[in-house]
Amino acid sequence: MSHLFTLNRFFWKYRRRFFFGIFFVVLTNYFRILSPQLTGYIINSVIAALKPGSAMAPHVGNSGYNFIVRYIIDWMGGLSFHQKILATGLTLIGLALISGFFMFLMRQTIIVMSRLIEFDQKNQIFAHYQKLDNTFYKQHSTGDLMNRISEDVSRVRMYTGPAIMYFINLAAVIGFSLFFMLRSDVKLTLVSLCPLPVLAIAIYYVNTIINKKSERIQVMLSNLTTNAQESYSGIRVIKSFVQENQMFRFFKQNSETYRDNALSLAKTEAIYFPSMALLIGLSTLITIMVGSLDVVNGVPGADVGKIAEFVMYIQMLTFPVSAIGWTASMTQRAATSQRRINEFLLTDTEIKDAPGAKDIAISGKIKIENLNFTYQNTGIHAIKDLNLTILPGEKIAVVGRTGSGKSTFAKLLLRMYNADKGFIRYDDVQVDDIKLHSLRNQVSFVPQEVFLFSDTIKNNILFGKADGTDEEVFEAARQSGIYSDIINFDNGFETLVGERGVTLSGGQKQRISIARALIKKPELVIFDDCLSAVDARTEKEILGHLYQYLQDRTAIIITHRIFSLFNFDRVIVMEQGRIAEQGTHAELLKAGGLYAAMYHRQQEQQPGEDV
Ligand code: ATP
Ligand code: MG
């Protein structure tokens, strides 16, 4: 429960709303509590008028009533009998309207407060997500991440909003009605309230069962959805491997378990509501029975109006009392969710600005010494004792077999991971001492896995430079060799990408993500195999455009294709996390090592592609 204390600072932040909320809850109930008294009074008056002077005729007094009710009764004293009934009816409607108005204000303050807290919490979580590093994202599934921001936060909202509101409401209702009930008749109060604690406990108990069951159903439903979603997106694979029946059986099995659980929940709920009604009915029944016996036996102070008054109090109490169970289990769930949120907010990232980190201007001079890196989760030693010096303006190609550590090297340059040992220095400043924002702002990185947002092509390119002009977007598109493809789409640069938009080819996506990097006009560009999906001829053409663009810039281009590397100042060949060879294309060919072997193999496989 203590995890919920973290929320206190939000309550403090919205203290005005919270305070007014409580105030309105009290007012709502204050005006509601007047109607039973007025009803009781008018019933007694009717009976007295019907049987004037009889022993059964009640004493139509007003001593135990609230002062407002007393005031109304005194005012009605001068009216005729019919006018009195009419005035009472109108007053009851008036009271209901006033109480309803305050109830509206109560929701407007407390529920709105909970929405504001929800919004703050979502922002807080989202901001924290942005700070976390790759390692965190590798260890958590997307489903998990989504859950935290939507489900956990909305569960916490059930506490900050409805649960707290019902709780204050309950306190106010119990306070007011007990006060007037006890003042009116202690014995009748005690007997009529007997079943209510049982009701509260029973509701709490059943609610917990219902929550557990519905939580299980939630999990199943999300599995089912994931399952269906994967089947749709992987439908081509399923069909081409003729696995439709297999998938169907799997899905059917899952949905049958889901159905069984949903039915079991429905059964519990079916017992829940009637039992509640039974217990509430019991209270009413006891009140009528005990109250009537008192009237019949002529107990002093007993009258029919009081029975009506008490029955109305009980009706008022039952909803808040039955909400105790609900409130308690909501609070429990919120505490669990808040614990998860707190744990998450405490996860720290290793990749952050060191104290005293600097903004530097990157010229492209990079010195790498004895660099080593091991992936924590797999223990793969991906970079081993790597030494390299890159001069400003150099164009470097990095080649090597798959898994040789090329992408890891690029990520270390951007400090997406911290090296275990060794240094990377930009202009003689160690990478750990450069502000992350400064570093990543000056380096354009095109990752190996293309990611485009479900937005227009233009906005996807502008992601690299939010304030870029149309002309800059077109230019970046030209440089990455995608311009003519884009203007051939019906909507040109406004074409939507992603599920709702056009389906782009792999090579088109890659080139858009290159354009996104180029529009930044950085000093250093790092391309991670980002032309793998275009054919050799197109690659050569794009590299031609790029060469011009890259003239004064430093470039590190990771690629699998050797034949298009002629213009590079240096080629680095990586093998098992180390630099195996380096030199110009001609030098390496002459040396007859790994590079030469790779080159000849590619030449044999794709003769004539060497354009
Ligand atoms: P490719 O040409 O296929 O892109 P690469 O040269 O870029 O290969 P890397 O991605 O750097 O290779 O991988 C180097 C090694 O590190 C591989 O053995 C790989 O399995 C491992 N590796 C890469 N990424 C991770 C990761 N996130 N967690 C654990 N191990 C990883
Ligand atoms: Mg790679």
XYZ file of C-alpha atoms and ligand atoms in Angstrom:
643
model
C 0.000 0.000 0.000
C 2.873 2.319 0.810
C 3.547 2.572 -2.908
C 0.460 4.699 -3.224
C 2.119 7.341 -1.058
C 4.109 8.326 -4.114
C 0.868 9.763 -5.392
C 0.588 12.227 -2.532
C 2.641 14.779 -4.339
C 0.089 14.736 -7.144
C -2.710 15.264 -4.644
C -0.725 18.150 -3.301
C -0.219 19.523 -6.765
C -3.972 19.467 -7.376
C -4.890 20.300 -3.772
C -7.421 22.970 -4.706
C -9.455 20.590 -6.824
C -9.105 17.905 -4.209
C -10.271 20.174 -1.428
C -13.248 21.421 -3.398
C -14.013 17.836 -4.360
C -14.286 16.823 -0.719
C -16.373 19.891 -0.004
C -18.802 19.047 -2.813
C -19.104 15.432 -1.668
C -20.148 16.668 1.759
C -22.658 19.112 0.285
C -24.126 16.474 -2.038
C -24.837 14.217 0.879
C -26.026 16.964 3.145
C -28.817 17.800 0.741
C -29.653 14.181 0.086
C -30.079 13.395 3.743
C -32.884 15.952 4.081
C -35.368 14.096 1.889
C -35.972 11.087 4.171
C -36.788 13.456 7.018
C -39.207 15.459 4.948
C -40.790 12.276 3.602
C -41.182 10.910 7.116
C -42.799 14.116 8.217
C -45.310 14.245 5.391
C -46.304 10.599 5.842
C -46.948 11.248 9.498
C -48.970 14.315 8.607
C -51.102 12.313 6.169
C -51.755 9.623 8.748
C -52.613 12.213 11.387
C -55.023 13.908 8.982
C -56.716 10.601 8.102
C -57.176 9.491 11.713
C -57.363 12.592 13.767
C -57.417 11.897 17.481
C -57.011 8.096 17.193
C -54.440 6.285 19.309
C -52.520 5.335 16.175
C -52.202 8.927 15.056
C -48.585 9.931 15.261
C -47.306 12.982 16.948
C -46.294 15.177 14.049
C -43.246 16.713 15.634
C -40.040 18.001 14.147
C -37.595 17.850 17.004
C -35.071 15.338 15.565
C -34.908 16.897 12.144
C -32.202 18.981 10.549
C -32.693 22.721 10.921
C -33.400 23.240 7.212
C -36.144 20.596 7.372
C -37.496 22.224 10.524
C -37.516 25.563 8.771
C -39.433 24.128 5.810
C -41.930 22.441 8.126
C -42.504 25.656 10.059
C -43.016 27.512 6.821
C -45.562 24.932 5.656
C -47.490 25.322 8.916
C -49.696 28.008 7.412
C -50.614 25.987 4.291
C -53.670 23.864 3.685
C -53.250 20.076 3.709
C -53.209 19.770 -0.082
C -50.831 22.668 -0.462
C -48.555 21.050 2.098
C -48.316 17.840 0.081
C -47.665 19.761 -3.095
C -45.025 21.924 -1.410
C -43.304 18.833 0.019
C -43.223 17.206 -3.411
C -41.706 20.300 -4.955
C -39.187 20.640 -2.129
C -38.126 17.012 -2.577
C -37.535 17.655 -6.270
C -35.641 20.821 -5.389
C -33.442 18.968 -2.909
C -32.693 16.251 -5.472
C -31.711 18.926 -7.981
C -29.416 20.737 -5.540
C -27.797 17.501 -4.457
C -27.425 16.450 -8.105
C -25.796 19.747 -8.932
C -23.202 19.282 -6.208
C -22.673 15.710 -7.365
C -21.906 17.072 -10.801
C -19.375 19.475 -9.289
C -17.896 16.663 -7.217
C -17.247 14.612 -10.344
C -15.965 17.683 -12.126
C -13.341 18.188 -9.469
C -12.276 14.734 -8.284
C -12.598 12.828 -11.548
C -10.951 15.659 -13.459
C -8.167 15.664 -10.880
C -7.637 11.949 -11.471
C -7.451 12.525 -15.234
C -4.856 15.237 -14.710
C -2.819 12.923 -12.498
C -3.136 10.206 -15.136
C -1.838 12.613 -17.761
C 1.107 13.634 -15.559
C 1.963 10.038 -14.839
C 1.863 9.056 -18.488
C 4.190 11.911 -19.328
C 6.475 10.982 -16.488
C 6.685 7.384 -17.674
C 7.104 8.359 -21.285
C 9.883 10.801 -20.425
C 11.627 8.046 -18.508
C 11.308 5.635 -21.427
C 13.103 8.136 -23.601
C 16.028 8.181 -21.222
C 16.528 4.450 -21.042
C 19.136 2.720 -23.142
C 19.186 -0.160 -25.577
C 19.853 -2.748 -22.907
C 16.535 -1.983 -21.238
C 14.624 -2.238 -24.500
C 16.276 -5.535 -25.343
C 15.155 -6.966 -22.022
C 11.517 -5.855 -22.109
C 8.866 -6.752 -24.613
C 6.824 -4.115 -26.363
C 3.678 -5.543 -24.753
C 5.171 -4.979 -21.325
C 6.068 -1.413 -22.134
C 2.651 -0.637 -23.549
C 1.004 -2.171 -20.512
C 2.854 -0.008 -18.110
C 1.869 3.174 -19.796
C -1.764 2.315 -20.402
C -3.045 -0.356 -18.069
C -1.069 0.388 -14.935
C -1.684 4.078 -15.165
C -5.402 3.627 -15.686
C -5.577 1.317 -12.696
C -3.901 3.944 -10.597
C -6.455 6.394 -11.922
C -9.245 4.204 -10.598
C -7.735 4.882 -7.196
C -7.043 8.605 -7.523
C -10.498 9.165 -9.008
C -13.463 6.883 -8.313
C -12.013 4.952 -5.363
C -11.148 8.070 -3.408
C -14.410 9.719 -4.383
C -16.474 6.753 -3.199
C -14.471 6.569 -0.053
C -15.114 10.198 0.886
C -18.695 9.754 -0.181
C -19.041 6.742 2.058
C -17.639 8.624 5.016
C -20.045 11.506 4.407
C -23.124 9.286 3.923
C -22.371 7.172 6.964
C -21.604 10.246 9.029
C -24.798 12.088 8.147
C -27.222 9.183 8.156
C -25.882 7.602 11.343
C -26.111 10.958 13.059
C -29.759 11.444 12.180
C -30.694 7.783 12.584
C -29.214 7.577 16.059
C -30.799 10.853 17.037
C -34.122 9.558 15.879
C -34.095 5.961 17.190
C -31.080 4.076 18.543
C -32.659 0.628 18.642
C -34.060 0.789 15.124
C -30.706 2.036 13.867
C -28.790 -0.873 15.317
C -31.116 -3.615 14.105
C -31.539 -2.205 10.645
C -27.809 -1.832 10.071
C -26.947 -5.390 11.190
C -26.687 -6.893 7.694
C -24.573 -4.088 6.222
C -21.134 -5.176 7.535
C -21.835 -8.663 6.194
C -22.694 -7.055 2.889
C -19.422 -5.109 2.793
C -17.288 -8.131 3.641
C -19.121 -10.382 1.186
C -18.720 -7.825 -1.568
C -15.022 -7.421 -0.892
C -14.568 -11.175 -1.003
C -16.530 -11.737 -4.190
C -14.937 -8.708 -5.805
C -11.482 -10.110 -5.247
C -12.521 -13.335 -6.936
C -14.043 -11.413 -9.822
C -10.907 -9.309 -10.214
C -8.651 -12.327 -10.240
C -10.792 -14.018 -12.825
C -11.068 -10.971 -15.011
C -7.334 -10.400 -14.815
C -6.736 -13.932 -16.046
C -9.202 -13.271 -18.831
C -7.360 -10.070 -19.727
C -4.118 -11.989 -20.130
C -5.827 -14.600 -22.264
C -7.447 -11.972 -24.383
C -4.155 -10.232 -24.983
C -2.566 -13.570 -25.930
C -5.420 -14.216 -28.259
C -5.026 -10.795 -29.837
C -1.271 -11.197 -30.254
C -1.914 -14.601 -31.714
C -4.432 -13.270 -34.209
C -2.282 -10.281 -35.043
C 0.736 -12.471 -35.761
C -1.359 -14.736 -37.929
C -2.526 -11.778 -39.999
C 0.865 -10.200 -40.395
C 2.534 -13.533 -41.014
C -0.241 -14.846 -43.249
C 2.069 -15.164 -46.249
C 4.530 -17.276 -44.317
C 1.719 -19.410 -42.903
C 0.265 -20.005 -46.347
C 3.539 -20.694 -48.039
C 4.429 -23.265 -45.396
C 0.877 -24.703 -45.571
C 0.386 -24.280 -41.828
C -3.183 -22.921 -41.882
C -4.696 -25.903 -40.075
C -2.023 -25.940 -37.460
C -2.538 -22.239 -36.771
C -6.280 -22.661 -36.725
C -6.079 -25.467 -34.147
C -3.815 -23.359 -31.985
C -6.126 -20.389 -32.173
C -9.186 -22.514 -31.491
C -7.583 -24.014 -28.406
C -6.733 -20.563 -27.061
C -10.154 -19.180 -27.702
C -11.827 -22.191 -26.063
C -9.860 -21.632 -22.852
C -10.814 -17.999 -23.067
C -14.488 -18.860 -23.448
C -14.444 -21.244 -20.456
C -12.881 -18.600 -18.261
C -15.263 -15.921 -19.421
C -18.209 -18.196 -18.616
C -16.873 -18.880 -15.158
C -16.596 -15.138 -14.553
C -20.146 -14.649 -15.743
C -21.313 -17.298 -13.224
C -19.623 -15.533 -10.325
C -21.139 -12.256 -11.396
C -24.520 -13.908 -11.660
C -24.333 -14.871 -7.983
C -22.939 -11.513 -6.958
C -25.771 -9.151 -7.832
C -28.691 -11.202 -6.467
C -26.853 -11.800 -3.174
C -26.293 -8.086 -2.864
C -29.954 -7.420 -3.479
C -30.839 -10.065 -0.911
C -28.750 -8.482 1.854
C -30.044 -5.014 1.099
C -33.592 -6.363 1.059
C -32.926 -7.978 4.427
C -32.037 -4.626 5.989
C -35.187 -3.047 4.642
C -37.256 -5.982 5.808
C -35.872 -5.816 9.353
C -36.528 -2.088 9.513
C -40.124 -2.435 8.414
C -40.757 -5.374 10.716
C -39.203 -3.916 13.879
C -40.543 -0.442 13.141
C -44.109 -1.667 12.539
C -44.095 -3.831 15.682
C -43.078 -0.754 17.642
C -45.912 1.248 16.106
C -48.443 -1.524 16.776
C -47.207 -1.965 20.347
C -47.453 1.773 20.891
C -43.774 2.246 21.768
C -43.308 5.929 22.542
C -41.791 7.825 19.619
C -42.523 5.058 17.077
C -44.456 6.080 13.980
C -44.917 5.119 10.343
C -43.077 8.185 9.052
C -39.971 7.035 10.842
C -40.114 3.647 9.132
C -40.216 5.373 5.760
C -37.393 7.645 6.828
C -35.224 4.694 7.878
C -35.956 2.708 4.740
C -34.747 5.690 2.750
C -31.577 5.977 4.840
C -30.854 2.323 4.190
C -31.345 2.802 0.473
C -28.857 5.652 0.666
C -26.335 3.625 2.616
C -26.398 0.495 0.535
C -24.618 1.828 -2.519
C -21.689 3.392 -0.631
C -21.406 0.353 1.637
C -21.397 -2.019 -1.289
C -18.765 0.222 -2.856
C -16.446 -0.470 0.112
C -15.546 -3.853 -1.296
C -15.087 -2.398 -4.722
C -13.023 0.515 -3.390
C -10.808 -1.793 -1.358
C -10.040 -4.086 -4.248
C -9.478 -1.144 -6.611
C -7.038 0.326 -4.110
C -5.226 -2.972 -3.887
C -4.903 -3.221 -7.652
C -3.766 0.386 -7.858
C -1.088 -0.324 -5.252
C 0.239 -3.226 -7.333
C 0.279 -1.101 -10.453
C 1.903 1.813 -8.699
C 4.589 -0.534 -7.398
C 5.393 -1.578 -10.956
C 5.459 2.062 -12.042
C 7.728 3.042 -9.142
C 10.098 0.182 -9.864
C 10.245 1.249 -13.452
C 10.861 4.909 -12.606
C 13.749 3.793 -10.432
C 15.457 1.842 -13.221
C 18.432 3.858 -14.063
C 20.249 4.020 -17.337
C 23.959 3.582 -17.674
C 24.041 5.751 -20.715
C 23.603 9.252 -19.450
C 25.525 12.485 -19.323
C 28.406 12.322 -16.886
C 28.654 15.266 -14.520
C 30.485 17.993 -16.381
C 29.768 16.502 -19.815
C 30.565 18.944 -22.592
C 29.046 20.222 -25.783
C 31.716 19.884 -28.400
C 31.910 20.560 -32.103
C 32.688 17.275 -33.816
C 35.084 17.666 -36.709
C 35.208 14.038 -37.673
C 38.482 13.218 -36.028
C 38.025 9.973 -34.155
C 40.566 7.981 -32.233
C 39.686 4.531 -31.024
C 42.025 2.716 -28.699
C 41.888 -0.810 -27.474
C 38.074 -0.902 -27.623
C 36.320 -3.913 -26.114
C 32.663 -4.656 -25.755
C 30.655 -7.638 -24.529
C 26.865 -7.929 -24.688
C 25.746 -8.450 -21.106
C 22.713 -10.555 -21.916
C 24.447 -13.080 -24.153
C 28.044 -12.740 -23.068
C 29.114 -12.353 -26.705
C 32.393 -10.528 -26.889
C 31.511 -8.547 -30.010
C 34.402 -6.054 -30.179
C 37.935 -7.063 -29.268
C 40.910 -4.737 -28.868
C 39.929 -2.488 -31.708
C 42.296 0.343 -32.632
C 41.550 2.873 -35.333
C 42.149 6.511 -36.159
C 39.842 8.344 -38.510
C 40.735 11.754 -39.875
C 38.250 14.533 -40.609
C 36.817 14.150 -44.091
C 37.872 10.527 -44.510
C 35.483 8.124 -46.190
C 35.768 4.729 -44.598
C 34.119 1.505 -45.652
C 33.658 -1.255 -43.120
C 33.151 -4.756 -44.462
C 33.146 -8.156 -42.897
C 31.178 -11.327 -42.530
C 27.820 -11.301 -40.844
C 28.205 -11.221 -37.063
C 31.710 -9.794 -37.238
C 30.765 -6.807 -35.070
C 30.188 -4.020 -37.607
C 26.859 -2.832 -36.226
C 28.131 -3.098 -32.681
C 31.047 -0.877 -33.625
C 28.681 1.729 -35.088
C 26.507 1.674 -31.973
C 29.530 2.158 -29.751
C 30.490 5.206 -31.800
C 27.076 6.697 -30.964
C 27.425 5.562 -27.387
C 24.325 3.415 -27.492
C 26.321 1.114 -25.248
C 29.223 1.867 -22.966
C 32.480 0.136 -23.872
C 33.897 -2.305 -21.322
C 37.450 -1.237 -21.917
C 39.267 1.195 -24.164
C 38.401 4.619 -25.498
C 36.636 6.399 -28.272
C 37.727 10.014 -28.571
C 36.134 12.660 -30.719
C 38.547 15.545 -31.196
C 40.491 14.348 -28.172
C 37.397 14.328 -25.937
C 36.383 10.972 -24.617
C 32.902 9.943 -25.772
C 31.684 9.553 -22.177
C 32.470 13.208 -21.551
C 30.429 14.518 -24.449
C 26.796 15.393 -23.898
C 24.702 12.676 -25.531
C 22.513 15.268 -27.165
C 25.505 17.048 -28.624
C 27.065 13.835 -29.911
C 23.964 12.368 -31.497
C 22.933 15.679 -32.936
C 26.128 15.966 -34.916
C 26.303 12.378 -36.068
C 23.793 11.001 -38.552
C 23.273 7.320 -38.103
C 21.259 5.177 -40.459
C 20.590 1.920 -38.630
C 20.530 -1.464 -40.262
C 16.867 -2.035 -39.375
C 14.824 0.622 -41.083
C 12.070 2.141 -39.050
C 9.520 4.492 -40.568
C 6.665 6.067 -38.641
C 3.069 5.730 -39.829
C 3.119 9.240 -41.181
C 3.775 10.987 -44.479
C 7.053 10.484 -46.308
C 7.817 14.144 -45.801
C 7.374 13.966 -42.045
C 9.473 10.840 -41.898
C 12.304 12.719 -43.566
C 11.718 15.812 -41.423
C 12.202 13.646 -38.362
C 15.901 14.287 -38.881
C 15.374 18.039 -38.781
C 12.016 19.244 -37.538
C 12.383 22.767 -38.921
C 13.611 21.671 -42.355
C 12.094 23.403 -45.395
C 10.405 21.638 -48.309
C 13.436 22.382 -50.434
C 15.694 20.669 -47.904
C 13.408 17.628 -47.890
C 13.539 17.417 -51.699
C 17.273 17.796 -51.700
C 17.796 15.064 -49.109
C 15.501 12.842 -51.185
C 17.533 13.543 -54.323
C 20.787 12.795 -52.585
C 19.516 9.473 -51.333
C 18.197 8.577 -54.788
C 14.522 8.319 -53.765
C 13.193 11.590 -55.234
C 11.946 10.170 -58.523
C 10.256 7.237 -56.747
C 8.412 9.609 -54.417
C 7.115 12.030 -57.034
C 5.673 9.084 -58.919
C 3.352 8.309 -56.005
C -0.099 9.916 -56.340
C 0.386 12.046 -53.251
C 4.098 12.625 -53.682
C 5.797 13.602 -50.448
C 2.453 13.585 -48.645
C 2.042 9.857 -49.246
C 1.309 7.964 -46.059
C 3.730 5.265 -45.053
C 2.894 2.173 -43.020
C -0.219 0.131 -42.462
C -2.676 2.735 -43.630
C -0.499 4.027 -46.444
C 1.456 2.669 -49.340
C 3.584 -0.410 -49.087
C 7.095 0.648 -49.842
C 9.737 -1.749 -51.077
C 12.650 -2.551 -48.794
C 14.987 -0.429 -50.881
C 12.594 2.534 -50.877
C 12.330 2.401 -47.109
C 16.087 2.288 -46.792
C 16.514 5.323 -48.989
C 13.900 7.311 -47.062
C 15.766 6.549 -43.878
C 18.970 7.746 -45.550
C 17.231 10.984 -46.559
C 16.197 11.416 -42.935
C 19.844 11.217 -41.911
C 21.113 13.490 -44.671
C 18.721 16.363 -43.965
C 20.529 16.820 -40.649
C 23.689 17.911 -42.510
C 25.968 16.365 -39.925
C 29.739 16.344 -39.724
C 29.880 12.600 -39.429
C 27.627 10.053 -41.082
C 27.465 6.393 -40.215
C 25.511 4.134 -42.549
C 24.916 0.622 -41.322
C 24.382 -1.563 -44.339
C 21.585 0.699 -45.426
C 21.772 -0.083 -49.104
C 21.473 -3.828 -48.730
C 18.014 -3.912 -50.305
C 18.835 -1.960 -53.445
C 20.492 -3.519 -56.446
C 24.139 -2.944 -57.145
C 23.492 -0.492 -59.954
C 21.240 1.711 -57.783
C 23.696 1.511 -54.946
C 26.443 2.736 -57.186
C 24.222 5.579 -58.373
C 23.281 6.605 -54.825
C 26.881 6.457 -53.726
C 27.678 8.748 -56.648
C 25.184 11.350 -55.357
C 26.378 10.817 -51.851
C 29.975 11.292 -52.732
C 29.254 14.865 -53.602
C 27.233 15.388 -50.440
C 29.898 13.788 -48.306
C 32.749 15.755 -49.810
C 33.731 17.675 -46.666
C 32.188 15.271 -44.247
C 33.496 12.218 -42.504
C 31.690 9.014 -43.429
C 31.729 5.485 -42.116
C 29.810 3.216 -44.415
C 29.183 -0.370 -43.433
C 28.349 -2.579 -46.391
C 28.288 -6.099 -47.667
C 29.043 -5.254 -51.262
C 32.663 -4.876 -52.041
C 32.466 -3.960 -55.686
C 31.188 -0.484 -55.056
C 33.905 0.596 -52.736
C 36.362 2.082 -55.141
C 36.097 5.636 -53.983
C 36.735 5.055 -50.336
C 39.872 6.328 -48.713
C 40.182 3.251 -46.638
C 38.491 -0.103 -46.255
C 38.356 -1.755 -42.846
C 37.788 -5.487 -42.817
C 36.343 -6.829 -39.600
C 36.530 -10.413 -38.474
C 35.263 -11.713 -35.139
C 35.241 -8.322 -33.492
C 38.701 -7.305 -34.644
C 40.106 -5.358 -37.555
C 41.608 -8.040 -39.723
C 42.886 -5.837 -42.544
C 42.801 -2.246 -43.648
C 43.946 -0.222 -46.626
C 42.658 1.000 -49.970
C 40.779 -1.301 -52.309
C 43.858 -1.766 -54.470
C 46.154 -2.393 -51.544
C 43.884 -4.979 -50.053
C 43.419 -6.766 -53.360
C 47.109 -6.896 -53.773
C 47.621 -8.215 -50.282
C 45.496 -11.197 -51.267
C 43.923 -11.677 -47.827
C 40.378 -11.905 -46.580
C 39.223 -8.908 -48.563
C 40.626 -10.216 -51.823
C 38.924 -13.547 -51.223
C 35.576 -11.854 -50.521
C 35.970 -9.701 -53.593
C 36.680 -12.604 -55.912
C 33.820 -14.622 -54.509
C 31.374 -11.786 -55.154
C 32.761 -11.290 -58.636
C 32.097 -14.917 -59.448
C 28.572 -14.800 -58.065
C 27.513 -11.589 -59.729
C 29.691 -10.999 -62.752
C 28.887 -7.841 -64.599
C 27.478 -6.138 -61.528
C 30.796 -4.462 -61.089
C 29.807 -1.240 -62.746
P 25.606 -8.196 -39.972
O 26.506 -8.035 -41.125
O 24.806 -9.448 -40.056
O 24.784 -6.999 -39.698
P 27.364 -7.365 -37.846
O 28.757 -7.410 -38.288
O 26.676 -6.066 -37.866
O 26.535 -8.428 -38.680
P 26.796 -7.343 -35.034
O 25.360 -7.049 -35.147
O 27.679 -6.254 -34.603
O 27.319 -7.985 -36.396
O 26.945 -8.558 -34.034
C 28.181 -8.970 -33.498
C 27.919 -10.100 -32.506
O 27.195 -9.600 -31.392
C 27.102 -11.227 -33.088
O 27.654 -12.434 -32.625
C 25.717 -11.031 -32.506
O 25.105 -12.258 -32.273
C 25.994 -10.311 -31.202
N 24.926 -9.347 -30.915
C 24.513 -8.335 -31.706
N 23.547 -7.602 -31.121
C 23.332 -8.162 -29.914
C 22.473 -7.854 -28.816
N 21.640 -6.827 -28.838
N 22.532 -8.626 -27.724
C 23.388 -9.661 -27.683
N 24.229 -10.012 -28.644
C 24.228 -9.280 -29.766
Mg 24.977 -5.391 -38.661
